[in-house]
Every structure is written in C-alpha cells, then in structure tokens.
Coordinates of C-alpha atoms in Angstrom, one line a residue:
Chain W
M1120 CA -57.3 104.2 16.4
S1121 CA -56.5 101.0 18.6
A1122 CA -60.3 100.9 17.7
L1123 CA -60.1 101.5 14.3
L1124 CA -57.0 98.8 13.8
V1125 CA -59.4 95.9 15.5
V1126 CA -61.8 96.8 13.0
L1127 CA -59.7 96.6 10.5
A1128 CA -57.9 93.3 11.5
L1129 CA -61.5 91.6 11.7
F1130 CA -62.2 92.5 8.2
G1131 CA -59.4 90.8 7.2
A1132 CA -56.4 93.2 7.0
P1133 CA -53.3 91.2 7.4
L1134 CA -52.3 91.1 10.7
F1135 CA -48.5 91.7 10.5
A1136 CA -49.6 95.2 9.1
I1137 CA -52.3 95.3 12.0
I1138 CA -49.5 94.4 14.5
A1139 CA -47.2 97.1 13.0
A1140 CA -49.5 99.8 12.2
S1141 CA -50.3 99.5 15.9
A1142 CA -46.7 99.2 17.4
M1143 CA -45.5 102.3 15.1
W1144 CA -48.7 104.5 16.5
G1145 CA -47.4 103.4 19.8
F1146 CA -43.8 104.8 18.9
Y1147 CA -45.0 107.9 17.4
S1148 CA -46.8 109.2 20.2
S1149 CA -44.1 108.7 22.1
G1150 CA -41.8 110.6 20.4
I1151 CA -39.9 107.4 19.1
D1152 CA -37.6 108.0 15.3
L1153 CA -39.3 104.9 13.9
T1154 CA -35.9 103.4 12.7
V1155 CA -37.1 101.1 15.9
M1156 CA -38.9 99.4 13.4
P1157 CA -36.5 97.8 11.5
I1158 CA -34.3 97.7 14.2
E1159 CA -36.5 95.6 15.9
L1160 CA -37.2 93.8 12.9
Y1161 CA -33.4 92.7 12.7
R1162 CA -33.8 91.2 15.3
L1163 CA -34.6 88.4 13.8
A1164 CA -31.4 87.9 12.9
E1165 CA -30.1 87.9 16.4
M1166 CA -32.0 84.6 17.4
P1167 CA -30.1 81.3 16.6
V1168 CA -32.7 79.0 17.2
L1169 CA -35.2 81.0 14.7
L1170 CA -33.4 78.7 12.3
A1171 CA -35.3 75.6 13.4
I1172 CA -38.4 77.6 11.6
P1173 CA -37.8 76.9 7.9
L1174 CA -36.0 73.9 8.6
F1175 CA -38.8 72.0 10.1
T1176 CA -41.2 73.6 8.2
F1177 CA -39.5 72.4 4.9
S1178 CA -39.0 69.0 5.7
G1179 CA -42.8 68.9 7.2
Y1180 CA -43.6 70.0 3.6
L1181 CA -41.5 67.6 1.8
L1182 CA -42.7 64.5 4.1
G1183 CA -46.1 65.8 3.5
E1184 CA -45.7 65.7 -0.6
S1185 CA -44.0 61.9 -0.4
G1186 CA -45.2 58.6 0.7
A1187 CA -44.8 59.1 4.3
P1188 CA -48.1 59.6 5.0
G1189 CA -49.4 56.5 3.3
R1190 CA -46.5 54.0 5.2
L1191 CA -46.9 55.7 8.2
M1192 CA -50.4 54.8 8.5
R1193 CA -49.7 51.8 7.2
L1194 CA -47.3 50.7 9.7
S1195 CA -49.8 51.6 12.6
R1196 CA -52.5 50.1 11.1
A1197 CA -50.6 47.2 11.1
F1198 CA -49.7 47.2 15.1
L1199 CA -53.3 48.9 15.9
G1200 CA -55.6 48.0 13.5
W1201 CA -56.7 45.0 15.2
F1202 CA -59.0 45.8 18.1
P1203 CA -62.7 47.2 17.6
G1204 CA -62.0 51.3 16.7
G1205 CA -58.5 50.5 16.2
L1206 CA -58.4 52.4 13.1
G1207 CA -59.5 55.5 14.7
V1208 CA -56.7 55.0 16.7
V1209 CA -54.4 54.6 13.9
A1210 CA -56.1 57.8 12.5
L1211 CA -55.2 59.4 15.9
I1212 CA -51.7 58.5 16.7
A1213 CA -50.6 58.8 12.7
C1214 CA -52.0 62.5 12.4
A1215 CA -50.3 63.3 16.2
F1216 CA -47.3 62.0 15.3
F1217 CA -47.4 63.7 11.9
T1218 CA -47.9 67.3 13.2
A1219 CA -45.4 66.9 15.9
F1220 CA -43.5 67.0 12.6
T1221 CA -45.3 69.5 10.3
G1222 CA -45.9 72.1 12.8
A1223 CA -49.8 72.4 12.8
S1224 CA -50.3 74.3 9.9
G1225 CA -53.2 72.5 8.3
I1226 CA -51.4 70.5 6.5
T1227 CA -52.0 67.0 8.3
I1228 CA -55.2 67.1 7.1
I1229 CA -54.3 67.7 3.5
A1230 CA -51.7 65.2 3.3
L1231 CA -52.8 62.6 5.9
G1232 CA -57.0 62.9 5.4
A1233 CA -57.0 62.4 1.9
I1234 CA -55.5 58.3 3.0
L1235 CA -57.3 57.9 6.3
Y1236 CA -60.7 59.7 5.5
P1237 CA -62.0 56.8 2.8
A1238 CA -59.7 54.2 4.7
L1239 CA -62.0 55.2 7.5
E1240 CA -65.1 55.0 5.3
Q1241 CA -64.4 51.9 3.9
A1242 CA -64.1 50.2 7.6
G1243 CA -67.6 51.4 7.9
Y1244 CA -67.3 54.5 9.9
E1245 CA -70.6 57.0 9.9
K1246 CA -70.0 60.0 8.0
N1247 CA -70.1 62.5 10.4
F1248 CA -67.4 60.8 12.7
N1249 CA -65.4 60.1 10.4
L1250 CA -65.2 63.8 9.2
G1251 CA -65.3 65.2 13.2
L1252 CA -62.4 62.6 13.7
I1253 CA -60.0 63.8 10.9
T1254 CA -61.1 67.5 11.6
T1255 CA -59.8 67.1 15.3
S1256 CA -56.6 65.0 14.2
G1257 CA -55.7 67.7 12.6
S1258 CA -53.8 69.6 15.4
L1259 CA -53.8 66.8 17.7
G1260 CA -49.8 66.7 17.9
L1261 CA -49.4 70.4 18.9
L1262 CA -47.8 69.1 22.3
F1263 CA -45.5 66.9 21.4
A1264 CA -41.9 67.6 20.2
P1265 CA -40.6 68.9 17.8
S1266 CA -43.9 71.0 17.3
L1267 CA -43.4 74.6 15.8
P1268 CA -45.6 76.1 18.0
L1269 CA -43.9 74.6 21.1
I1270 CA -40.5 76.0 19.8
L1271 CA -42.0 79.3 19.4
Y1272 CA -43.9 79.7 22.9
G1273 CA -40.0 79.2 24.2
I1274 CA -38.5 81.9 21.6
V1275 CA -41.1 84.4 22.9
A1276 CA -40.9 83.3 26.5
Q1277 CA -37.7 83.8 26.7
Q1278 CA -38.2 87.5 24.9
A1279 CA -40.8 88.1 27.0
G1280 CA -38.4 89.7 29.7
G1281 CA -37.4 89.5 32.9
N1282 CA -35.3 86.2 33.9
I1283 CA -37.8 83.9 32.8
D1284 CA -35.7 80.7 31.7
V1285 CA -37.7 78.3 29.3
R1286 CA -35.6 76.0 28.2
L1287 CA -36.9 74.0 25.2
D1288 CA -36.2 70.4 26.4
E1289 CA -38.0 71.1 29.2
L1290 CA -41.0 72.8 27.2
F1291 CA -40.6 69.6 24.8
L1292 CA -41.2 67.4 28.3
A1293 CA -44.0 69.3 29.6
G1294 CA -45.9 68.7 26.5
A1295 CA -45.7 65.0 26.3
L1296 CA -47.9 63.6 29.1
P1297 CA -50.6 66.5 28.3
G1298 CA -50.5 65.6 24.6
I1299 CA -51.5 61.7 25.9
L1300 CA -53.8 62.3 28.0
M1301 CA -55.9 63.9 24.6
L1302 CA -55.0 61.1 22.7
V1303 CA -56.1 58.7 25.5
L1304 CA -59.2 60.0 25.7
L1305 CA -60.3 61.0 22.5
G1306 CA -58.9 57.1 21.4
G1307 CA -61.4 55.8 24.3
Y1308 CA -63.8 57.8 22.5
V1309 CA -63.2 56.1 19.4
V1310 CA -63.2 52.7 20.8
Y1311 CA -66.6 53.1 23.1
K1312 CA -67.9 54.5 19.7
R1313 CA -67.0 51.1 17.7
R1314 CA -68.0 48.7 20.5
G1315 CA -69.2 45.3 19.5
K1316 CA -68.7 46.6 15.7
K1317 CA -66.3 44.0 13.8
L1318 CA -62.9 43.6 13.9
G1319 CA -60.8 45.7 12.0
G1320 CA -58.2 42.7 10.9
K1321 CA -55.7 41.0 12.4
I1322 CA -52.4 41.4 13.2
T1323 CA -50.3 39.4 11.3
L1324 CA -46.6 39.0 11.6
A1325 CA -46.3 39.6 7.5
E1326 CA -47.9 42.6 7.5
V1327 CA -45.6 44.1 10.5
K1328 CA -42.6 42.9 8.6
S1329 CA -43.6 44.2 5.4
S1330 CA -44.4 47.2 6.7
L1331 CA -42.3 48.1 8.8
R1332 CA -39.2 47.2 5.9
E1333 CA -41.3 49.6 3.8
S1334 CA -40.9 52.3 6.4
I1335 CA -36.8 51.2 6.9
W1336 CA -36.0 55.1 6.0
E1337 CA -38.4 57.1 7.4
L1338 CA -38.1 55.0 11.1
P1339 CA -35.0 56.5 12.3
L1340 CA -36.0 59.8 12.1
P1341 CA -38.5 60.3 15.4
F1342 CA -35.7 58.7 17.4
V1343 CA -32.6 60.9 15.9
V1344 CA -35.0 64.1 16.3
L1345 CA -36.1 63.3 19.9
G1346 CA -33.8 61.4 21.0
G1347 CA -31.2 63.9 20.0
I1348 CA -32.8 66.5 21.4
Y1349 CA -34.0 64.8 24.8
S1350 CA -30.8 63.2 25.4
G1351 CA -29.4 66.9 25.1
Y1352 CA -27.0 66.0 22.1
F1353 CA -29.0 68.1 19.6
A1354 CA -29.6 71.4 20.4
V1355 CA -33.3 72.0 18.4
S1356 CA -32.2 74.0 15.7
E1357 CA -29.2 71.1 15.2
A1358 CA -32.1 68.8 15.1
A1359 CA -34.2 70.7 12.8
A1360 CA -31.2 70.7 10.2
V1361 CA -30.6 67.3 10.7
T1362 CA -34.4 66.6 10.2
A1363 CA -34.4 68.7 6.7
C1364 CA -30.9 67.0 5.5
Y1365 CA -31.9 63.6 6.1
V1366 CA -35.4 64.4 4.9
L1367 CA -34.2 65.5 1.6
L1368 CA -31.7 62.8 1.3
V1369 CA -34.4 60.1 1.6
E1370 CA -37.3 61.6 -0.5
V1371 CA -35.1 63.1 -3.1
F1372 CA -32.3 61.0 -3.7
I1373 CA -32.8 57.5 -2.3
L1374 CA -36.8 56.7 -2.5
R1375 CA -37.0 59.4 -5.2
E1376 CA -40.7 59.7 -4.7
I1377 CA -40.1 63.8 -5.1
S1378 CA -37.9 64.7 -8.2
L1379 CA -35.7 67.1 -8.0
R1380 CA -37.7 69.9 -10.4
Q1381 CA -40.4 70.0 -7.5
V1382 CA -38.3 70.8 -5.1
P1383 CA -38.4 74.1 -5.3
V1384 CA -42.0 74.1 -5.5
I1385 CA -41.9 73.0 -2.7
M1386 CA -39.2 75.2 -1.0
R1387 CA -41.6 78.4 -2.1
Q1388 CA -45.0 76.9 -0.6
S1389 CA -43.2 76.0 2.6
M1390 CA -41.1 79.3 3.0
V1391 CA -44.3 81.2 2.0
L1392 CA -46.0 80.2 5.9
V1393 CA -42.3 80.6 7.1
G1394 CA -42.4 84.6 5.5
G1395 CA -45.7 84.9 7.3
I1396 CA -44.9 83.7 10.8
L1397 CA -41.7 85.4 10.7
L1398 CA -43.0 88.6 9.8
I1399 CA -45.6 88.1 12.8
L1400 CA -42.5 87.5 14.9
G1401 CA -40.7 90.2 13.7
V1402 CA -43.4 92.9 13.8
S1403 CA -44.3 92.0 17.5
L1404 CA -40.8 91.8 18.7
A1405 CA -41.4 95.4 18.1
S1406 CA -45.0 95.8 19.1
T1407 CA -43.9 94.1 22.6
S1408 CA -40.8 96.3 23.0
Y1409 CA -43.6 99.4 22.9
L1410 CA -45.6 97.8 25.3
I1411 CA -43.0 97.4 27.6
D1412 CA -42.0 100.7 27.4
A1413 CA -45.4 101.8 28.0
E1414 CA -45.9 99.4 31.2
I1415 CA -48.4 97.9 29.5
P1416 CA -47.9 94.5 30.9
A1417 CA -47.3 96.1 34.5
K1418 CA -51.0 97.8 33.9
L1419 CA -52.4 94.9 33.1
F1420 CA -50.8 93.1 36.0
D1421 CA -52.0 95.6 38.7
Y1422 CA -55.5 95.0 37.5
V1423 CA -55.9 91.5 37.3
Q1424 CA -54.1 91.1 40.5
S1425 CA -56.8 93.4 42.3
H1426 CA -59.7 91.9 41.0
V1427 CA -58.9 88.3 40.2
E1428 CA -58.6 86.5 43.6
G1429 CA -56.8 83.5 43.7
R1430 CA -54.5 80.9 41.8
L1431 CA -58.1 78.6 40.5
T1432 CA -59.9 81.6 39.5
F1433 CA -57.4 83.3 37.6
L1434 CA -56.5 79.8 35.5
L1435 CA -60.4 79.8 35.3
L1436 CA -60.8 83.0 33.6
L1437 CA -57.1 82.3 31.4
N1438 CA -59.2 79.1 29.7
I1439 CA -62.0 80.9 29.2
F1440 CA -60.0 83.9 27.7
L1441 CA -57.9 81.6 25.7
L1442 CA -60.5 79.5 24.3
L1443 CA -62.4 83.2 22.2
L1444 CA -58.7 84.3 21.5
G1445 CA -58.1 81.0 19.7
A1446 CA -61.6 81.2 18.2
I1447 CA -60.3 84.1 16.7
L1448 CA -57.0 84.5 16.1
D1449 CA -54.4 82.0 14.9
I1450 CA -51.8 80.2 17.2
F1451 CA -48.8 82.0 16.0
S1452 CA -50.2 85.5 15.8
A1453 CA -51.7 84.8 19.2
L1454 CA -48.3 83.3 20.4
V1455 CA -46.5 85.9 19.9
L1456 CA -49.0 88.8 21.0
V1457 CA -50.3 87.7 24.1
V1458 CA -47.8 85.2 25.7
P1459 CA -45.5 88.3 26.3
L1460 CA -48.8 89.9 28.1
I1461 CA -50.1 87.1 30.2
L1462 CA -46.6 85.5 31.2
P1463 CA -45.2 87.7 34.5
V1464 CA -49.3 87.7 35.1
A1465 CA -49.1 84.2 35.8
L1466 CA -46.2 83.6 37.2
S1467 CA -47.6 86.0 40.0
Y1468 CA -50.2 83.6 40.9
G1469 CA -47.7 80.9 40.8
I1470 CA -47.5 79.6 37.6
D1471 CA -44.6 77.6 35.6
P1472 CA -44.0 79.1 32.9
L1473 CA -43.8 75.5 31.4
H1474 CA -47.1 75.0 32.3
L1475 CA -48.0 78.2 30.8
G1476 CA -47.3 76.8 27.6
V1477 CA -49.6 73.8 27.6
I1478 CA -52.3 75.1 28.7
F1479 CA -51.8 77.9 26.3
L1480 CA -51.3 75.4 23.5
A1481 CA -53.6 73.0 24.7
N1482 CA -56.8 75.9 24.6
M1483 CA -54.9 76.8 21.2
Q1484 CA -55.7 73.3 19.4
I1485 CA -59.3 73.5 20.5
G1486 CA -59.3 76.9 18.7
Y1487 CA -58.3 75.2 15.4
I1488 CA -62.5 73.4 15.5
T1489 CA -64.1 76.3 17.2
P1490 CA -66.7 78.1 15.0
P1491 CA -67.0 80.4 13.3
V1492 CA -62.8 80.4 12.3
G1493 CA -61.2 77.9 13.4
L1494 CA -58.8 76.7 10.5
N1495 CA -59.1 72.9 10.7
L1496 CA -63.0 73.4 9.7
F1497 CA -61.7 75.4 7.1
I1498 CA -59.5 73.1 5.6
A1499 CA -61.4 69.9 5.9
S1500 CA -64.5 71.9 4.4
Y1501 CA -62.7 72.7 1.7
R1502 CA -60.8 69.0 1.4
F1503 CA -63.4 66.8 2.1
N1504 CA -65.9 69.1 0.1
E1505 CA -68.7 69.5 3.1
P1506 CA -70.5 72.4 4.1
V1507 CA -68.5 74.0 7.0
L1508 CA -71.7 73.5 9.0
T1509 CA -71.9 69.9 8.5
L1510 CA -68.3 70.1 10.2
Y1511 CA -69.4 72.1 13.2
R1512 CA -71.9 69.9 13.7
S1513 CA -69.6 66.6 13.3
T1514 CA -66.6 68.2 15.7
W1515 CA -68.6 69.2 18.6
P1516 CA -68.5 65.6 20.6
F1517 CA -64.3 65.9 19.9
F1518 CA -64.7 69.2 20.8
L1519 CA -66.2 68.4 24.5
L1520 CA -63.6 66.1 24.9
L1521 CA -61.0 68.0 24.2
L1522 CA -62.2 71.0 26.6
A1523 CA -62.0 68.4 29.4
A1524 CA -58.4 67.5 28.6
V1525 CA -57.7 71.1 28.9
L1526 CA -59.3 71.4 31.9
I1527 CA -57.4 68.4 33.5
I1528 CA -54.1 69.6 32.2
T1529 CA -55.2 73.2 33.5
Y1530 CA -55.9 72.2 37.0
V1531 CA -53.0 69.1 37.3
P1532 CA -49.8 70.8 37.2
F1533 CA -48.2 67.4 37.6
L1534 CA -48.8 66.4 34.5
S1535 CA -46.9 69.0 33.0
L1536 CA -44.4 69.3 35.6
W1537 CA -43.7 66.3 36.7
F1538 CA -40.0 66.1 35.9
R1539 CA -39.4 68.9 38.4
Chain H
M531 CA -47.4 95.0 -26.0
S532 CA -50.3 96.6 -24.1
L533 CA -50.4 97.6 -20.5
G534 CA -51.9 94.9 -18.9
S535 CA -49.5 92.2 -20.5
L536 CA -46.7 94.1 -19.6
L537 CA -48.1 94.1 -16.3
K538 CA -48.4 90.7 -16.6
R539 CA -44.8 90.1 -17.4
L540 CA -43.2 91.9 -14.3
D541 CA -45.2 90.0 -12.4
A542 CA -44.3 87.0 -13.6
L543 CA -40.4 87.9 -13.6
G544 CA -41.1 89.4 -10.1
R545 CA -42.3 85.6 -8.9
R546 CA -39.3 83.9 -10.7
I547 CA -37.0 86.0 -9.2
E548 CA -38.3 85.3 -5.6
D549 CA -38.4 81.8 -6.1
I550 CA -35.0 81.4 -7.3
F551 CA -33.8 83.4 -4.4
L552 CA -35.9 81.2 -2.3
A553 CA -34.9 78.4 -3.5
V554 CA -30.6 78.9 -3.5
M555 CA -31.0 80.6 0.1
L556 CA -32.7 77.4 1.9
T557 CA -30.6 75.1 -0.3
T558 CA -27.8 77.0 1.0
M559 CA -29.5 77.3 4.5
I560 CA -30.0 73.3 4.7
L561 CA -26.5 71.9 3.3
L562 CA -24.6 74.7 5.8
A563 CA -26.7 73.9 9.0
G564 CA -26.1 70.0 8.1
W565 CA -22.3 70.7 7.2
Q566 CA -21.7 72.5 10.3
I567 CA -23.0 69.6 12.7
L568 CA -20.8 66.7 10.5
Q569 CA -18.0 69.6 11.4
R570 CA -18.6 69.7 15.0
N571 CA -19.4 66.2 15.6
I572 CA -17.0 64.4 13.4
I573 CA -14.4 66.5 12.1
G574 CA -13.9 68.6 15.0
G575 CA -13.8 72.7 14.9
G576 CA -16.1 75.0 13.0
M577 CA -16.7 78.4 10.9
I578 CA -17.1 80.9 12.9
W579 CA -19.1 83.1 10.4
A580 CA -21.2 79.9 9.7
D581 CA -23.5 80.4 12.7
E582 CA -23.7 84.0 11.9
L583 CA -24.7 83.5 8.4
L584 CA -27.2 80.9 9.4
R585 CA -29.2 83.8 11.1
L586 CA -29.0 86.1 8.4
L587 CA -30.7 83.5 6.1
V588 CA -33.1 83.5 8.5
L589 CA -34.2 86.9 8.2
W590 CA -33.6 87.0 4.4
L591 CA -35.6 83.6 4.0
G592 CA -38.3 85.3 6.2
L593 CA -39.1 88.4 4.3
L594 CA -38.4 86.4 0.8
G595 CA -41.1 84.1 2.2
A596 CA -43.3 87.2 3.2
M597 CA -42.9 88.7 -0.1
A598 CA -44.0 85.3 -1.7
A599 CA -47.3 85.4 0.5
S600 CA -47.8 89.2 -0.6
R601 CA -47.8 88.2 -4.2
D602 CA -51.1 86.4 -4.0
N603 CA -52.2 88.4 -0.5
R604 CA -51.7 84.9 1.5
H605 CA -50.5 86.6 4.5
V606 CA -52.1 85.3 7.7
A607 CA -55.6 87.5 8.5
I608 CA -58.6 87.0 10.6
D609 CA -62.0 88.2 7.8
L610 CA -64.2 86.8 10.6
L611 CA -66.7 90.0 8.8
L612 CA -65.6 89.9 5.6
R613 CA -67.3 86.8 5.2
F614 CA -70.4 87.9 6.4
L615 CA -70.7 91.0 4.5
P616 CA -73.4 90.7 1.6
K617 CA -71.4 90.9 -1.7
K618 CA -72.0 94.4 -3.1
F619 CA -69.9 95.7 -0.3
K620 CA -66.6 93.5 -0.1
P621 CA -64.8 95.6 -3.3
P622 CA -64.8 98.6 -1.4
V623 CA -63.6 97.6 2.0
Q624 CA -61.5 95.2 0.2
I625 CA -59.7 98.6 -1.7
L626 CA -59.2 100.2 1.9
L627 CA -57.5 96.6 3.0
H628 CA -55.2 96.8 0.7
L629 CA -54.8 100.6 1.3
F630 CA -53.9 100.1 4.6
T631 CA -51.4 97.4 4.0
S632 CA -49.7 99.1 1.2
A633 CA -49.5 102.1 3.6
V634 CA -47.8 100.1 6.5
C635 CA -45.7 98.3 4.2
G636 CA -44.3 101.6 3.0
T637 CA -43.5 103.3 6.0
L638 CA -41.8 100.2 7.5
A639 CA -40.0 99.9 3.7
F640 CA -39.1 104.0 4.3
Y641 CA -37.4 103.5 7.7
S642 CA -35.9 100.6 6.8
Y643 CA -34.3 102.4 4.3
K644 CA -33.3 105.2 6.7
F645 CA -32.2 102.3 9.0
V646 CA -29.7 101.1 5.9
L647 CA -28.2 104.5 5.3
M648 CA -27.6 104.9 9.3
E649 CA -26.1 101.5 9.1
Q650 CA -24.0 102.4 6.2
E651 CA -22.4 105.9 8.2
Y652 CA -21.7 103.9 11.7
Q653 CA -20.2 101.1 8.9
T654 CA -21.5 98.5 10.9
E655 CA -19.6 95.1 10.3
V656 CA -20.8 91.3 10.0
L657 CA -19.3 88.1 8.9
T658 CA -15.6 89.4 10.2
G659 CA -15.9 92.4 8.3
L660 CA -18.3 92.7 5.5
P661 CA -20.6 95.8 5.1
A662 CA -24.5 94.8 7.4
W663 CA -25.9 97.7 5.5
W664 CA -25.7 94.7 2.7
F665 CA -27.5 92.3 4.4
E666 CA -30.0 94.5 5.8
L667 CA -31.3 96.1 2.4
I668 CA -33.7 93.1 2.5
L669 CA -35.9 95.3 4.8
P670 CA -36.3 98.2 2.5
I671 CA -36.5 96.1 -0.7
G672 CA -39.0 93.3 1.3
F673 CA -41.4 96.0 2.4
G674 CA -40.6 97.8 -0.8
M675 CA -42.2 94.9 -2.8
M676 CA -45.3 94.2 -0.1
C677 CA -46.2 97.8 -0.5
L678 CA -46.6 97.5 -4.5
R679 CA -47.7 93.9 -4.5
Y680 CA -50.7 95.3 -2.4
L681 CA -50.9 98.3 -4.6
G682 CA -51.2 95.9 -7.2
H683 CA -54.1 94.1 -5.5
L684 CA -55.6 97.3 -5.4
R685 CA -55.5 98.3 -8.5
R686 CA -56.8 95.1 -9.2
T687 CA -60.2 95.1 -7.4
V688 CA -60.5 98.9 -8.5
Y689 CA -59.5 98.2 -12.3
P690 CA -59.2 94.5 -13.7
L691 CA -57.3 94.6 -16.9
R692 CA -58.7 92.5 -19.5
E693 CA -55.9 89.9 -19.4
E694 CA -56.5 89.4 -15.6
V695 CA -60.3 88.3 -15.9
V696 CA -60.3 84.7 -15.5

C-alpha cells in the first residue's frame, strides 16, 4: 500500500490526498473508525497561531501586487548601490526582506525579479550570473521573521508530542544569524565577481531623501512587526493582523495602487495557497497521530540510535537526508510530514529543537534550487523564458555557497543558539 | 442548452460563490483581528467569542481555499515522473490520479458528514451557545466539492466537451 502511494505521489497525485490516504489506511488497518479524520482536521480550528498564515500570506500578495517591491529596491539601491557588485547585494537584501514577509511561495521571483533582472542586466551583469542570482534570492529570507515556514515549524514542533517547548519568538531569534550568514556569503561572492568593474553609481543625499520619502508608508512596517514580536508586545498572530490591516489601508486606501476591485482577486489567489498549506497541515495532523499511535517515531528512534553513533555523524546524515528531501518535496509538506518524525531522534542526540528548525529550513532553502524539481527553477524558467537546463547551470555556484552556509549552520550551533 | 454549456455555467457559478465566500471571510478575519488588537491595547476589554470565531474562520478559509485550489488542480504535488512520461501515456495516468484523488476526497466527505451527524446528536456548542455542527459543515461540503471537482477533471480528460477545447 505505501509503495503504491509513493508511486502515485511521484506521478503527481496531490500530496494532501496521498497523506490522507496513508493516514486513513493506517487507521483502517488498526480498526479505528475513520471519523477520526474530520476530528483531526477540526484541530485546524483549535490552534490560535494558525491565524497568522492567512493574514501574512494575504499581506504578502498585496505587497507583491503594489508598487512596494519597486520602492524597496530603489531604497536599498540608494544606500548600497555605489560599490562594485552593490546592485547584486541590493538584490539579495531586497529579496531576503521580501521573502521573509511573503513566505517563500515563489512570489519573490515574480514580484521582484521583474524589476531586478532588467536592472542587473543594464548594469552589465552577465546573463547567467544574473539568472542564478535572482533564482537563488527567491528563497533567501526563509530564516528571517516572520517567514511562514519558520512559523509552521514552530507549530508542528509543538504538536509533535512530548514536552517540547518551541517558542516562536525564540525561533525568530534563532534564524537571524544563520540568515545573515547566507546573505554575507552570497554577497561576498557577488562583490568578488564584480571586482574591478565600474562603480554602480554614487550615494547622493537627494536620492536617499527622495527614496526614503517615497517609501514612507512601508518603512514603519518591519519595525512594528519585528519590534512587536521580538519585544514580546505582539503575539505572532497579532503581528499578522496588524500587518494585514496596515498593508490593506496603505496600498488600497492611501496610496491607491490597488483598486478595491482587485482586492477580492488577490484574496482568492492568496487563499488558494493558504488552503493548500492548511489542508496538508490538517491531514498530516491525522497521519502524525496515527504514526504516534503505531509507535513509528519510537521505532525510527531505536533504529537510528542503534545504527548512528555520535552527534556529528547524525548531523551529517540529517543534512544529506534533508537535501534529498528538499529536492523532491516542497517546504511545507516536508515540514509537516518529517518534523514530527525526526524531532524526537534529534533531541536524543542533544540537538536543540530551535537549532533543528534552523537546520531544517536552511536545507529546504537549498531544495528550492535543487534539480530536478526545485520550485524556484521552474518559476524563474517561466518568468524569464529560459530553459530549466540553463537555470541548472546558472545556479550551481550559488548552490555550492548555500551548501557551505548550511554546513556552517549545522556544525556551529552557536549561530542559532547565541541568546540562550 | 447543451450539456457542455450547462456544465460550464455550473462551474462558473461554483467559482463565483467560492470567490465571494473567500473575500467575505478574509475581510471579516482581517477586520475582526485588527479590531481586537485595538480593543485589547487601547480601549480595554475584549470579546470572548472573537478568538473562537477567528479560529473557526481559519478552518473555513482553509477549506474554501482548498476547494478553490482543486478547481484548477492547483494542489501541491510532486509530478516528478509525469514530466518525463511520453505524451501518449499521460492521459491514462492522469485519469488514475484524478480517480484516486476524488476517491480520497469522497471518503473524507463521507466521514466528515458522519462526524457532523455525531456532533448534532451530542449537541456540542461553540461561540457561547451556537451548535458546533453549523461550523463543521464546511468539512463535508469542502471535501464533497473537491470530490466533484476531481471527477470533473477526470471527465474532461476522458471526454472533453466541445466547449472546453481551447
């Protein structure tokens, strides 16, 4: 049965159906009435933090449709555009920022890529380098608050059973330095590639001023959201509510870049993504409770414990496993399916749940650009009209750099746990 | 009216209803969540039922969004092998996949319906006094619609109607 499901999954059956089928098969074989499925699904209405998912996703889509990406880009260019490779670094930072707020759904490449790609081209960036840079940047902000995968990891880890306390505000702190490390490595590479090239322009007071004035409405947003969460003033779902209200007010009623008639369309587009994620989360709540009932995590635990010696070996195997996983599964499905299984094992090797979350997401981020099915490769291929093979070629130097970052993040827990 | 245009109209109607529901619920969620923060921090006090309603809205938005995703078969999938399959083998595989998905959704719809009946019997309450099953109805409705949608995809693969050929 499981083999059949795997084959169906690889041929492209919707993942929620695969997960639901395997849970139902499991419950059915152990003689449990299948009304357990809707009961588990109903738990979606029992987790207050889930409110953050529709609210942040909608805000992200709204921002993406507005002129905010252009303003963000102009602002960072005014400050950072002057040194060789400055524009590339601007691209990295703008994308990371945008992804953190929009949740790594590929929307970054669509919203920002359209502005960045021609700008980089005009500045004389070689085509392949340009493509690789933008494709890689599309998932760069995953580790920064308030990214959706980070929130989802926190939710799943709390639901995984046992007395695991993963606080979202701590998780947000844990992701910060590893995320910056990735930015620094990639930024360093860009500057190195552009050494000796002409400067990108000067930093002028006039441009700084005018770009600041232009972004005056969006500027408070990161401070309110991040400041509110990190200071503990807002719960994550509250921060999401503030963001949604504020973005709606600014982009639709104050700046009027999005007409009232467009809003329902954007709502529907964003809720299609939310529905997909929540449905997968719901059915995997069911499959996880079946797995725990059948003591699968405990068996996996014993198996790994008797075969893998030492923390470092475990971490290395974990990295390899997660890289492969990221190459075939999208980040949300991977999170809800795999975290409940590996969390208890990782704990027994003395790995902090916060550190595990950061390792998990960092690996998954590479998955976005790993052939054959990395999501960003296909979005970029579609967006820039280039064959996927060209994108494979253009992303590999960035792939190696991110791999280096992942290894550092994995073997230097301090980066994730410095505040403890 | 031919069968094709009837199906097309039904489909359009379904989409329209879903879109309206999605927009109304998301707007309610945004306004209610925003209002609660204002109330808690500035005015003081709070509504006990609001938190619960917000959580129920998450469930509804999730299922409505999932329904909307199913109408164009936009659910998360891997499709690693399908990409490399020769063209002439694709339709039979797709038929199998649609059949599988609609069977899973149908089963979920059936047991969700059973769940709703159970809750009706036990008279579970939410929001200080409303019957819980009103809000749980979205489960059978959502999965039922998804089942129909995938049967629709199946029918379109086997027997595309004249109106649907672009």
